[in-house]
Amino acid sequence: MSPEQEELFASVDALLEQAAADDGLPEPAERRRLRKAAGLSQEQVARALDVRRESVTSWEAGRSEPRPPKRAAYLRLLDGLAARYPEPPAAREPGESAATAAPVTAAPVTVAPATVPPAAAPQVTAPVPPPATVRPAAEVRRTAPKKAAARPSAPAAHDPRFAHGPLVVLDGDTNAYCVGGLILDCPAKDIVSLVEWALNEAQLGAERLHRSGKDADPLVVLTAAAAERLGLPEALEDRRGLRLAEDHPVVRQITRAKWKLTRRGFGPWARVYRPAQSGQRRCVQFAVLPWGALDARAWGSAGQLPPAELARVLGAYATRVITPRGSTAVSGLELMTALRPPTRAVKDARSDAWVSGPMPGSLTEPVDPAPPEAPDEHPVVAALHPRGHQRTPAEVLDEEAFDWIRDPQLLTDAECARPFAVGIDVNTAFLAAANRLIVGLGAAIRVAGPAFDKTVPGSWLIDLSGIEMDPRLPNPFTPDGTRPQGPAWYATPTVAYAHELVAAHRLPVDLTPLEGWLRPESGSYLDPWYKRLSEAYKATMADLGIEPAMDEGEFLAAMETYKQTDPGMAALLSAIKSTVKGGIGKLRERPQGAGYRPGERWPALERPTWRPDIRAAVISTARVNMHRKLVKTALATQQPPAPWGHLHFADEALLPVALLSDCAVYFSDGPAPLDFLPRTAEGKPAPGTFRLGVSPGMVKHEGTQELLWAVKMLDEGHNPARHIKGTDAAIDGE
């Protein structure tokens, strides 16, 4: 190539680069505005574009620009957000006319079917589309303006197959309310035609959360009016099985149309499907509100919300967590599998064909528990013990959350002079415990006399009774806080904490395991689960006005009224917290149904995610995390520091009077946590103690009662931590 030609080519390349740069990418400030308007975090954008969060930060600050191919994807995202969240009219430049300003989205319009592509046949009520897709004004039928959401619940879908979002809430008048205020016309008059509409016309669903996972099926939520219109009864007659009878007309209609129901039948959460063909799923999930699909213990008053508002709340859950597939417990477990699928596509070396293979780092197949890890009903236990045998601590792993009260005879005069009992509650304690937790991925191996290794997950038979604890503190090795009486089974985090106490306080105790059921194949299986749910929790708290940047006083004040800020988002927050606890609980799902006989296998055992050992590790970690903070708080509030060799504290040390799972109750001179939590000389929280804040693992104010109320509870054997809010924490879903 001649020098002249090289120079010409270089000039052309420069023009092409200029054209690529002049692609309409908004200014940095607008990029940030659009992201925040959609309720997206920089982490979410970074994950979608497969870049680091710092890159998104630089793009929004104007320090750098995205380069191809990320640039085109980023522009697509911003264009989609700009269509949903145009700049408010007040932000127009001086002299700009209303005709050239961004369109106002408060008043929706109905787009005639003729303007909708054949693939999206349903009638759509939506914000004003671009002029090219709008019929002349004289032909447009306007609908009544709808109340604008306080904050958008989900971003625009990236996959055109799911252009209308993950779900719809159906009312009794053919209106299907989608995420973001969109309303589709749903003419279906029975369940079968509704299934066909949801799969073929509605463009519903959500993209998979992992490249080897599955896209989420469309979710159709039926209000009471919609259920009646579709021929469903107002309530289920079968209160035990919670499903329609096999001979019900709706079930017969589904069967005649060659659709299938799962084993749980047509109940509050029903799945209508046809077996996959050529890898193509054909499945619709239903949630029937009048049958209790949204349990008030998890969802609060969400089931009573108007359809549009419920679509916003469920859409936010689908976007931040997962499209609901049942109870929050079911969804919590499904989220684990969606984020870490058991299998992936691998190439067979001999046939050169793609086949299914195990996914590294996932739970890939069902495994039986070790005998001490199995619940009493399990066949492993039935093979070892006669029916009705009461297993001892040396025969069963008992890793449960704290439920402890102090003996009222051990209250000190100084404590009884404090007029208030104040409860503090750890935010999503089980979720915080799952963070970076190493768990077993495969079956356990029995080892006699193993040397303890805190990096190896499993169960250990060891005597921890030699560790003497101040009687005003709960013992960390039992759920009720009593001292163990000899060898017992413990999960790795509990034994590791015992070693930590012995080393930190120079206790004269020998810790030698007698036996172990250990899992050499291990990994941080729950890390993606923790990350997604913690982001969902913090994003929802931000919607409610609770930000990490708040100082402690602002945080406590905002927490007093945050539930009134946005009842829909308050319901979402409750559901997210319930997803955490329920998902962990599902790892040891017990048999259900009156026909079950102890010693038989039950369906949950065939899941790779039926793992009582992982549940035990999470609860063990949460319990020792709580105890560690109790000890640090006591050490920070006594002078002089306790001498080495024991775990007893001075009378002035701050010690709890009650614990219930993630709630601790202390006596205090004032009614708020800041009145008793220890501080450094600089006014900061003492290292290792409880810290007020919004993040998982930090604490909030649970409630305050008078001293005499708490003492009476202790005298009567009741747990003040259960009632410190003025209600029963178990009833409230705590």
XYZ file of C-alpha atoms in Angstrom:
734
model
C 0.000 0.000 0.000
C 1.366 3.396 -1.022
C 1.971 6.115 1.612
C -0.745 8.239 -0.028
C -3.294 5.416 0.260
C -2.321 4.775 3.895
C -2.910 8.466 4.629
C -6.342 8.361 2.970
C -7.311 5.245 4.905
C -6.185 6.870 8.138
C -8.407 9.880 7.395
C -11.374 7.594 6.724
C -10.734 5.696 9.965
C -10.715 8.973 11.849
C -14.099 9.860 10.370
C -15.478 6.465 11.335
C -14.258 6.927 14.908
C -15.867 10.357 15.012
C -19.138 8.912 13.741
C -18.984 6.173 16.400
C -18.395 8.765 19.087
C -21.279 10.903 17.844
C -23.863 8.200 18.460
C -26.178 10.156 20.704
C -24.729 8.886 23.998
C -26.176 11.191 26.669
C -24.045 13.490 28.765
C -22.572 11.933 31.949
C -25.066 13.662 34.259
C -27.982 12.359 32.168
C -26.575 8.829 32.268
C -26.613 8.970 36.059
C -30.113 10.493 36.132
C -31.543 7.760 33.923
C -29.984 4.988 35.975
C -31.248 6.424 39.246
C -34.701 7.092 37.773
C -34.954 3.380 37.004
C -33.850 2.422 40.504
C -30.759 0.643 39.192
C -27.435 0.419 40.990
C -24.117 0.840 39.222
C -23.428 -2.789 40.109
C -26.545 -3.939 38.222
C -25.588 -1.946 35.112
C -22.031 -3.246 35.295
C -23.246 -6.836 35.569
C -25.573 -6.436 32.585
C -22.768 -4.987 30.436
C -20.118 -7.384 31.754
C -17.845 -4.597 32.985
C -16.510 -3.532 36.376
C -18.615 -1.212 38.527
C -15.751 1.287 38.446
C -16.209 1.563 34.673
C -19.834 2.634 35.097
C -18.745 5.137 37.749
C -16.211 6.634 35.311
C -18.776 6.837 32.505
C -21.209 8.698 34.744
C -18.486 11.036 35.962
C -17.241 11.807 32.450
C -13.755 10.475 33.204
C -13.949 7.863 30.445
C -16.250 6.676 27.666
C -17.456 3.156 26.859
C -15.788 1.500 23.891
C -17.303 -0.940 21.387
C -18.943 -3.374 21.766
C -19.969 -2.239 25.257
C -20.792 1.245 23.943
C -23.657 0.072 21.748
C -25.134 -2.006 24.573
C -24.842 0.927 26.997
C -26.505 3.232 24.468
C -29.334 0.712 24.044
C -29.876 0.674 27.806
C -29.890 4.471 28.063
C -32.229 4.841 25.084
C -34.661 2.412 26.707
C -34.500 4.250 30.010
C -34.893 7.626 28.289
C -38.101 6.411 26.657
C -39.488 5.458 30.079
C -38.094 8.325 32.107
C -37.858 11.442 29.926
C -36.411 14.593 31.425
C -39.101 16.524 33.347
C -40.504 19.610 31.569
C -39.083 21.850 34.308
C -35.609 20.866 33.173
C -36.024 22.389 29.654
C -33.427 24.875 28.496
C -34.500 28.543 28.576
C -36.445 29.376 25.447
C -37.241 25.767 24.612
C -40.838 25.361 23.444
C -43.265 22.829 24.811
C -43.509 21.265 21.365
C -39.818 20.358 21.342
C -39.612 19.304 24.999
C -39.561 15.710 26.216
C -43.073 14.171 26.247
C -44.923 14.043 29.541
C -45.775 10.488 30.625
C -48.395 11.174 33.284
C -51.367 10.706 30.938
C -51.323 7.295 29.213
C -52.982 6.650 25.873
C -54.333 3.570 24.149
C -52.495 2.502 21.029
C -54.776 1.013 18.401
C -54.089 -2.604 17.399
C -53.180 -1.509 13.873
C -50.021 0.118 15.180
C -48.842 -2.952 17.076
C -46.596 -5.472 15.280
C -48.133 -8.924 14.706
C -45.865 -10.475 17.362
C -47.331 -8.185 20.000
C -51.017 -8.416 19.219
C -52.587 -7.362 22.545
C -53.906 -3.850 22.918
C -51.506 -1.756 24.978
C -52.133 1.150 27.320
C -48.841 2.887 27.848
C -46.944 6.168 28.034
C -46.999 8.115 24.745
C -44.773 6.224 22.252
C -42.448 7.940 19.781
C -44.394 9.882 17.104
C -43.690 7.283 14.423
C -45.896 4.717 16.234
C -48.772 6.982 17.283
C -51.973 7.358 15.289
C -53.279 10.876 14.532
C -54.503 12.649 17.646
C -58.123 12.618 16.492
C -58.077 8.794 16.438
C -56.494 8.291 19.855
C -58.785 7.277 22.744
C -57.416 8.657 26.003
C -57.763 6.792 29.286
C -57.979 8.200 32.789
C -54.586 9.304 34.152
C -53.086 6.873 36.617
C -51.225 7.680 39.796
C -47.508 7.822 39.128
C -45.370 5.366 41.085
C -43.139 6.880 43.729
C -40.206 5.075 42.181
C -40.007 2.801 39.127
C -39.931 -0.857 40.055
C -37.980 -2.335 37.168
C -35.902 -1.367 34.165
C -36.907 -1.938 30.567
C -36.500 -5.523 29.385
C -33.406 -6.158 27.267
C -34.740 -9.301 25.557
C -37.505 -8.510 23.022
C -39.174 -11.808 23.903
C -39.920 -10.300 27.313
C -40.676 -6.765 26.190
C -43.579 -6.408 28.642
C -41.738 -7.619 31.713
C -41.852 -10.706 33.913
C -45.500 -10.703 34.979
C -49.005 -9.300 34.794
C -51.699 -8.748 37.405
C -55.096 -9.513 35.868
C -58.275 -7.767 36.988
C -61.880 -8.651 36.162
C -62.134 -6.275 33.167
C -59.583 -7.746 30.719
C -56.844 -5.416 32.007
C -53.423 -6.976 32.536
C -51.199 -4.664 34.573
C -47.487 -4.937 33.825
C -44.348 -3.507 35.365
C -43.735 0.187 34.754
C -47.391 1.206 34.363
C -48.001 -0.719 31.131
C -51.522 -2.164 30.692
C -52.252 -4.924 28.180
C -55.677 -5.957 26.973
C -56.237 -9.619 27.845
C -59.378 -11.001 26.171
C -58.903 -14.558 27.535
C -62.059 -15.968 29.153
C -60.668 -19.241 30.494
C -57.389 -20.607 31.833
C -56.357 -22.372 28.622
C -56.791 -19.293 26.441
C -55.017 -17.269 29.138
C -52.044 -19.649 28.954
C -51.939 -19.310 25.173
C -52.165 -15.511 25.439
C -49.378 -15.330 28.007
C -47.056 -17.484 25.892
C -47.864 -16.309 22.381
C -48.925 -12.677 22.603
C -48.129 -11.037 25.904
C -44.303 -11.054 25.590
C -43.849 -11.929 29.249
C -40.942 -13.535 31.067
C -37.461 -12.698 32.280
C -33.946 -13.506 31.196
C -32.014 -16.192 33.011
C -29.808 -15.148 35.921
C -26.966 -17.441 34.805
C -25.903 -18.300 31.276
C -26.448 -22.013 31.998
C -29.778 -21.462 33.740
C -33.328 -21.108 32.433
C -35.361 -18.051 31.517
C -38.149 -17.287 33.969
C -41.629 -18.378 32.920
C -44.397 -15.763 32.621
C -46.253 -15.127 35.867
C -49.964 -14.317 35.762
C -51.372 -13.018 39.038
C -55.147 -13.454 39.392
C -57.129 -11.048 41.524
C -60.416 -12.225 43.033
C -62.356 -10.637 40.164
C -60.110 -12.265 37.552
C -60.384 -15.666 39.223
C -64.176 -15.414 39.196
C -64.219 -14.434 35.518
C -62.067 -17.449 34.670
C -64.364 -19.899 36.451
C -62.299 -20.419 39.616
C -64.033 -20.729 42.997
C -63.759 -17.992 45.605
C -62.040 -20.377 48.028
C -60.530 -23.870 47.870
C -62.637 -26.626 49.390
C -59.578 -28.834 49.860
C -57.956 -26.962 52.749
C -55.375 -29.706 53.359
C -54.173 -30.274 49.804
C -54.826 -26.655 48.722
C -55.779 -27.545 45.169
C -58.772 -27.897 42.874
C -60.318 -31.329 42.666
C -59.255 -33.442 39.683
C -62.802 -33.328 38.320
C -63.150 -29.550 38.523
C -64.130 -28.052 35.127
C -60.992 -25.905 34.989
C -58.708 -28.908 35.588
C -60.609 -30.988 32.997
C -60.328 -28.141 30.504
C -56.554 -27.952 31.012
C -56.239 -31.705 30.508
C -58.409 -31.738 27.364
C -56.219 -29.043 25.825
C -53.147 -31.298 26.331
C -51.650 -29.062 29.007
C -50.292 -30.488 32.244
C -50.208 -29.495 35.896
C -47.365 -30.217 38.278
C -47.799 -32.658 41.151
C -49.153 -29.912 43.420
C -52.120 -29.420 41.044
C -54.012 -26.172 40.559
C -53.626 -24.344 43.847
C -52.525 -20.912 45.068
C -49.343 -21.301 42.994
C -50.103 -23.358 39.899
C -47.878 -24.200 36.959
C -49.447 -25.088 33.604
C -46.997 -26.543 31.080
C -46.223 -28.843 28.203
C -43.048 -30.943 28.179
C -40.127 -29.101 26.601
C -39.529 -29.800 22.924
C -36.185 -29.010 21.276
C -35.180 -27.206 24.447
C -38.196 -24.857 24.237
C -40.103 -24.384 27.498
C -43.869 -23.873 27.380
C -44.940 -22.993 30.898
C -47.013 -20.337 32.698
C -47.011 -19.750 36.453
C -50.212 -18.606 38.184
C -50.631 -16.918 41.555
C -54.242 -16.915 42.784
C -54.637 -14.101 45.301
C -58.009 -15.085 46.849
C -56.495 -18.481 47.690
C -53.667 -16.922 49.714
C -50.824 -16.953 47.190
C -49.241 -13.955 48.928
C -48.952 -15.025 52.556
C -49.403 -11.981 54.795
C -46.599 -13.235 57.083
C -44.171 -12.711 54.208
C -45.845 -10.122 51.990
C -47.680 -8.013 54.561
C -50.651 -6.302 52.934
C -49.395 -6.753 49.350
C -52.305 -9.032 48.469
C -54.732 -6.171 49.147
C -53.012 -3.649 46.876
C -54.705 -2.382 43.683
C -53.578 -4.297 40.560
C -51.283 -1.569 39.219
C -49.541 -1.133 42.566
C -49.245 -4.887 43.074
C -47.640 -5.166 39.619
C -45.092 -2.573 40.716
C -44.270 -4.450 43.925
C -44.112 -7.935 42.376
C -42.206 -6.522 39.406
C -39.603 -5.072 41.758
C -39.293 -8.457 43.483
C -38.918 -10.183 40.105
C -36.269 -7.703 38.992
C -34.293 -7.562 42.209
C -34.724 -11.144 43.434
C -36.471 -13.607 41.095
C -39.860 -13.982 39.448
C -41.967 -15.498 42.258
C -42.531 -19.232 41.806
C -44.362 -19.963 45.023
C -43.938 -18.882 48.613
C -40.993 -16.670 49.483
C -39.313 -19.795 50.884
C -39.704 -21.568 47.532
C -38.456 -18.481 45.714
C -35.451 -18.249 48.020
C -34.473 -21.814 47.219
C -35.166 -21.397 43.495
C -32.906 -18.342 43.515
C -29.982 -20.496 44.679
C -30.457 -22.809 41.713
C -31.038 -19.942 39.256
C -27.748 -18.323 40.267
C -25.774 -21.574 40.411
C -27.401 -24.124 38.062
C -26.454 -27.761 38.721
C -25.416 -28.462 35.132
C -23.891 -26.775 32.094
C -23.304 -27.658 28.459
C -19.989 -29.469 27.875
C -18.523 -31.064 24.773
C -18.237 -34.824 24.755
C -14.658 -35.689 23.794
C -15.660 -38.825 21.879
C -18.776 -37.701 20.028
C -17.911 -33.980 19.812
C -21.556 -33.312 20.790
C -22.776 -30.949 23.483
C -24.016 -32.813 26.553
C -25.059 -31.887 30.065
C -22.270 -31.862 32.640
C -21.919 -30.787 36.274
C -21.395 -27.104 36.999
C -18.258 -26.426 39.090
C -19.099 -24.755 42.388
C -22.754 -25.853 42.301
C -24.774 -28.506 44.081
C -24.942 -30.977 41.225
C -26.770 -34.021 42.592
C -28.765 -35.117 45.639
C -26.685 -36.511 48.492
C -27.799 -38.173 51.704
C -26.946 -36.354 54.918
C -24.537 -37.664 57.525
C -26.470 -39.484 60.298
C -26.158 -36.624 62.844
C -27.293 -34.087 60.219
C -30.477 -35.954 59.257
C -33.848 -35.065 60.823
C -35.612 -37.779 62.808
C -37.883 -38.785 59.898
C -35.007 -39.530 57.495
C -34.318 -43.124 56.377
C -30.690 -42.737 57.533
C -31.931 -42.255 61.107
C -34.534 -45.013 60.811
C -31.747 -47.441 59.868
C -29.770 -46.601 63.033
C -32.373 -46.121 65.756
C -35.743 -47.647 66.662
C -38.817 -45.528 66.072
C -39.415 -43.025 68.858
C -35.769 -43.016 69.967
C -34.766 -39.650 71.468
C -31.359 -38.846 70.032
C -28.751 -37.357 72.377
C -26.418 -34.419 71.557
C -23.769 -37.036 70.722
C -26.135 -38.455 68.073
C -27.690 -35.379 66.439
C -26.502 -31.996 65.181
C -28.544 -29.251 66.859
C -27.468 -25.978 65.249
C -30.358 -23.589 65.820
C -30.755 -19.865 66.524
C -30.612 -18.461 70.054
C -33.719 -18.527 72.266
C -32.303 -17.566 75.672
C -33.230 -15.518 78.717
C -31.080 -14.615 81.699
C -31.922 -16.068 85.089
C -33.553 -13.058 86.823
C -31.580 -13.961 89.980
C -28.426 -12.926 88.080
C -29.573 -9.368 87.405
C -27.209 -6.885 89.089
C -28.199 -3.832 91.134
C -26.650 -1.603 88.471
C -28.783 -3.223 85.769
C -31.977 -2.907 87.791
C -31.312 0.815 88.205
C -31.665 1.331 84.466
C -35.269 2.246 83.587
C -35.475 0.841 80.035
C -35.221 -2.470 78.197
C -34.052 -1.810 74.631
C -33.981 -4.342 71.824
C -31.579 -4.235 68.880
C -32.039 -6.448 65.841
C -29.406 -7.644 63.368
C -30.391 -6.862 59.772
C -30.912 -10.078 57.774
C -28.641 -12.030 60.115
C -28.842 -15.281 58.136
C -28.009 -13.436 54.932
C -24.965 -11.819 56.529
C -23.921 -15.273 57.769
C -24.052 -16.656 54.217
C -21.514 -14.125 52.974
C -18.239 -15.887 52.041
C -19.325 -18.997 53.932
C -17.542 -22.144 52.766
C -19.979 -25.064 52.574
C -19.755 -28.652 51.414
C -20.654 -29.356 47.807
C -20.727 -33.147 47.905
C -21.325 -36.072 50.223
C -19.769 -36.293 53.670
C -16.941 -38.685 54.555
C -16.681 -40.232 58.022
C -13.330 -39.619 59.718
C -12.255 -40.985 63.120
C -10.242 -38.643 65.385
C -9.755 -35.877 62.786
C -7.552 -32.845 63.426
C -9.785 -29.784 63.354
C -9.499 -27.603 60.261
C -11.741 -24.531 60.115
C -11.539 -24.510 56.297
C -13.216 -27.930 56.017
C -17.031 -27.839 56.207
C -18.806 -30.628 57.987
C -19.939 -31.871 61.395
C -17.616 -32.590 64.325
C -18.172 -34.654 67.466
C -16.300 -32.752 70.180
C -16.589 -31.874 73.867
C -16.918 -28.090 74.327
C -18.195 -28.268 77.902
C -14.790 -27.250 79.269
C -15.220 -23.658 78.082
C -16.645 -21.850 81.091
C -18.800 -18.797 80.355
C -20.000 -15.943 82.543
C -23.477 -17.150 83.646
C -24.920 -13.763 82.629
C -24.038 -14.599 79.011
C -25.583 -17.399 76.937
C -23.303 -20.285 76.133
C -22.598 -20.045 72.356
C -22.671 -23.804 71.794
C -26.357 -24.473 72.461
C -29.497 -22.710 71.177
C -30.908 -22.250 74.694
C -27.601 -20.882 75.980
C -27.011 -23.629 78.545
C -23.607 -25.231 78.998
C -23.087 -28.489 77.061
C -22.794 -31.620 79.216
C -20.286 -33.579 77.146
C -19.433 -34.480 73.552
C -21.912 -33.204 70.972
C -22.099 -32.629 67.239
C -21.341 -29.139 65.927
C -20.940 -27.520 62.518
C -17.526 -26.182 61.523
C -18.291 -22.483 62.359
C -19.205 -23.382 65.958
C -16.018 -25.381 66.538
C -13.974 -22.644 64.897
C -15.468 -20.106 67.319
C -14.597 -22.372 70.257
C -10.973 -22.348 69.100
C -11.175 -18.561 68.701
C -12.350 -18.116 72.299
C -9.704 -20.456 73.673
C -6.937 -18.629 71.807
C -8.188 -15.069 72.444
C -8.745 -15.541 76.199
C -6.045 -18.157 76.825
C -8.519 -20.613 78.247
C -7.083 -23.817 79.744
C -9.158 -26.091 77.524
C -8.153 -28.881 75.140
C -10.314 -29.165 72.013
C -9.904 -32.553 70.328
C -12.561 -33.862 67.915
C -13.565 -37.479 68.438
C -15.180 -38.002 65.044
C -16.169 -36.055 61.956
C -18.431 -36.192 58.932
C -16.439 -33.936 56.639
C -16.860 -32.642 53.104
C -13.539 -32.150 51.303
C -15.263 -30.806 48.176
C -16.325 -27.310 49.173
C -16.903 -23.758 47.972
C -18.715 -20.494 48.617
C -21.948 -21.744 47.041
C -24.135 -19.061 48.636
C -22.053 -16.026 47.603
C -24.151 -15.067 44.511
C -27.312 -15.605 46.581
C -25.976 -13.316 49.290
C -24.946 -10.663 46.780
C -28.271 -10.567 44.956
C -30.412 -10.528 48.077
C -28.253 -7.983 49.889
C -28.471 -5.659 46.874
C -32.234 -6.184 46.757
C -32.515 -5.431 50.472
C -30.417 -2.252 50.300
C -32.136 -1.003 47.125
C -35.543 -1.442 48.730
C -34.421 0.281 51.908
C -33.203 3.160 49.719
C -36.684 3.311 48.150
C -37.977 3.742 51.690
C -35.559 6.574 52.388
C -32.947 4.593 54.349
C -29.491 5.234 52.874
C -26.071 3.882 53.964
C -24.682 7.423 54.106
C -27.007 8.409 56.976
C -25.437 9.055 60.357
C -26.747 6.986 63.272
C -29.209 9.595 64.501
C -30.688 10.086 61.031
C -30.883 6.318 60.564
C -32.784 5.779 63.823
C -35.177 8.633 63.071
C -35.866 7.414 59.526
C -36.464 3.853 60.739
C -39.290 5.058 62.980
C -41.492 5.938 60.010
C -40.017 4.181 56.973
C -42.911 1.738 56.564
C -45.318 4.647 56.014
C -43.106 6.102 53.268
C -44.299 3.595 50.672
C -46.517 0.673 51.814
C -45.803 -1.223 48.606
C -42.042 -1.093 49.087
C -42.516 -1.938 52.778
C -44.306 -5.122 51.665
C -41.455 -5.832 49.260
C -38.908 -5.428 52.064
C -40.843 -7.908 54.187
C -40.869 -10.380 51.292
C -37.113 -10.058 50.760
C -36.396 -10.735 54.432
C -38.773 -13.694 54.349
C -37.023 -14.993 51.223
C -33.761 -15.137 53.154
C -35.131 -17.030 56.149
C -37.435 -19.229 54.110
C -34.735 -20.134 51.594
C -32.385 -21.249 54.372
C -35.216 -23.191 56.009
C -36.005 -25.021 52.747
C -32.521 -26.548 52.794
C -33.946 -28.954 55.406
C -37.563 -29.236 54.264
C -39.415 -31.789 56.354
C -41.988 -34.279 54.967
C -45.473 -32.919 54.368
C -48.875 -34.564 54.186
C -50.890 -36.756 56.518
C -50.004 -39.897 54.559
C -46.277 -39.745 55.309
C -44.716 -42.488 57.463
C -41.363 -41.961 59.288
C -38.491 -43.723 57.570
C -39.899 -43.202 54.070
C -38.229 -40.898 51.601
C -40.073 -37.714 50.633
C -39.870 -35.648 47.413
C -37.597 -32.899 48.764
C -34.811 -35.435 49.310
C -34.361 -35.764 45.555
C -33.246 -32.132 45.191
C -29.542 -31.250 45.113
C -30.543 -28.320 47.337
C -31.873 -30.528 50.146
C -28.852 -29.882 52.333
C -29.422 -29.716 56.109
C -25.670 -29.373 56.622
C -25.641 -26.039 54.746
C -28.602 -24.806 56.775
C -26.742 -25.787 59.945
C -23.595 -23.940 58.821
C -25.546 -20.732 58.134
C -27.407 -20.790 61.457
C -24.216 -21.713 63.321
C -22.416 -18.734 61.750
C -25.271 -16.357 62.597
C -25.327 -17.548 66.212
C -21.567 -17.227 66.788
C -21.555 -13.847 65.001
C -24.116 -12.658 67.555
C -22.162 -14.104 70.486
C -18.912 -12.553 69.276
C -20.538 -9.122 69.359
C -21.968 -9.801 72.827
C -18.479 -10.585 74.138
C -16.901 -7.566 72.418
C -19.619 -5.318 73.860
C -19.018 -6.652 77.369
C -15.260 -6.215 77.050
C -15.673 -2.641 75.785
C -17.802 -1.610 78.779
C -15.762 -2.817 81.721
C -12.692 -1.362 83.401
C -10.131 -2.744 83.842
C -10.231 -5.385 81.071
C -10.872 -8.933 82.216
C -7.732 -10.936 83.028
C -6.687 -13.811 80.818
C -7.880 -17.347 81.451
C -11.623 -16.950 81.819
C -14.718 -15.361 80.278
C -16.167 -13.596 83.321
C -16.936 -9.894 83.342
C -17.109 -7.079 85.867
C -20.463 -5.970 87.266
C -20.488 -2.813 85.141
C -20.014 -4.754 81.903
C -22.919 -4.438 79.468
C -24.526 -7.869 79.094
C -27.834 -8.902 77.467
C -30.862 -10.125 79.365
C -32.537 -11.941 76.450
C -31.829 -13.189 72.930
C -34.153 -14.430 70.220
C -32.383 -15.347 66.981
C -31.120 -11.979 65.717
C -32.583 -9.763 68.499
C -30.768 -8.857 71.741
C -32.321 -7.005 74.700
C -30.229 -4.838 77.031
C -31.138 -2.718 80.049
C -30.384 0.942 79.371
C -30.390 4.380 80.988
C -32.181 5.751 77.924
C -34.829 4.472 75.474
C -32.628 4.279 72.365
C -29.677 2.110 71.238
C -27.323 5.093 71.297
C -27.988 5.339 75.051
C -26.112 2.113 75.776
C -23.999 0.943 72.809
C -20.307 1.455 73.664
C -18.235 4.149 71.926
C -14.557 4.946 71.551
C -13.009 8.160 72.883
C -13.582 9.620 69.408
C -17.299 8.877 69.617
C -17.259 5.976 67.136
C -18.722 2.502 67.784
C -16.305 0.353 69.779
C -14.499 -2.122 67.490
C -16.246 -5.448 67.071
C -19.468 -4.336 68.784
C -22.927 -3.732 67.347
C -23.081 -0.974 64.721
C -26.237 0.867 63.734
C -26.905 0.960 60.009
C -28.779 -0.427 57.041
C -26.378 -3.079 55.697
C -26.794 -6.807 56.418
C -25.088 -7.635 59.717
C -25.555 -4.139 61.166
C -28.331 -3.468 63.678
C -31.477 -1.390 64.025
C -33.723 -0.455 66.925
C -36.188 -3.280 67.549
C -38.238 -1.724 70.346
C -38.225 -0.312 73.878
C -40.206 -1.231 76.998
C -39.984 -0.315 80.659
C -37.604 -2.155 82.964
C -40.395 -3.606 85.115
C -42.098 -5.044 82.030
C -38.927 -6.919 81.067
C -38.250 -8.156 84.608
C -41.797 -9.506 84.839
C -41.299 -11.341 81.525
C -38.102 -12.905 82.852
C -39.773 -13.915 86.136
C -42.583 -15.629 84.201
C -40.135 -17.458 81.927
C -41.058 -15.511 78.797
C -38.550 -14.080 76.350
C -38.630 -10.241 76.283
C -36.906 -10.289 72.879
C -40.011 -11.910 71.399
C -42.296 -9.104 72.546
C -40.033 -6.043 72.763
C -41.866 -4.428 69.810
C -45.179 -4.871 71.576
C -46.144 -7.830 69.356
C -45.086 -11.450 68.983
C -42.022 -11.523 66.719
C -42.985 -14.955 65.374
C -46.404 -13.703 64.277
C -44.724 -10.742 62.583
C -42.504 -13.100 60.628
C -39.347 -12.154 62.529
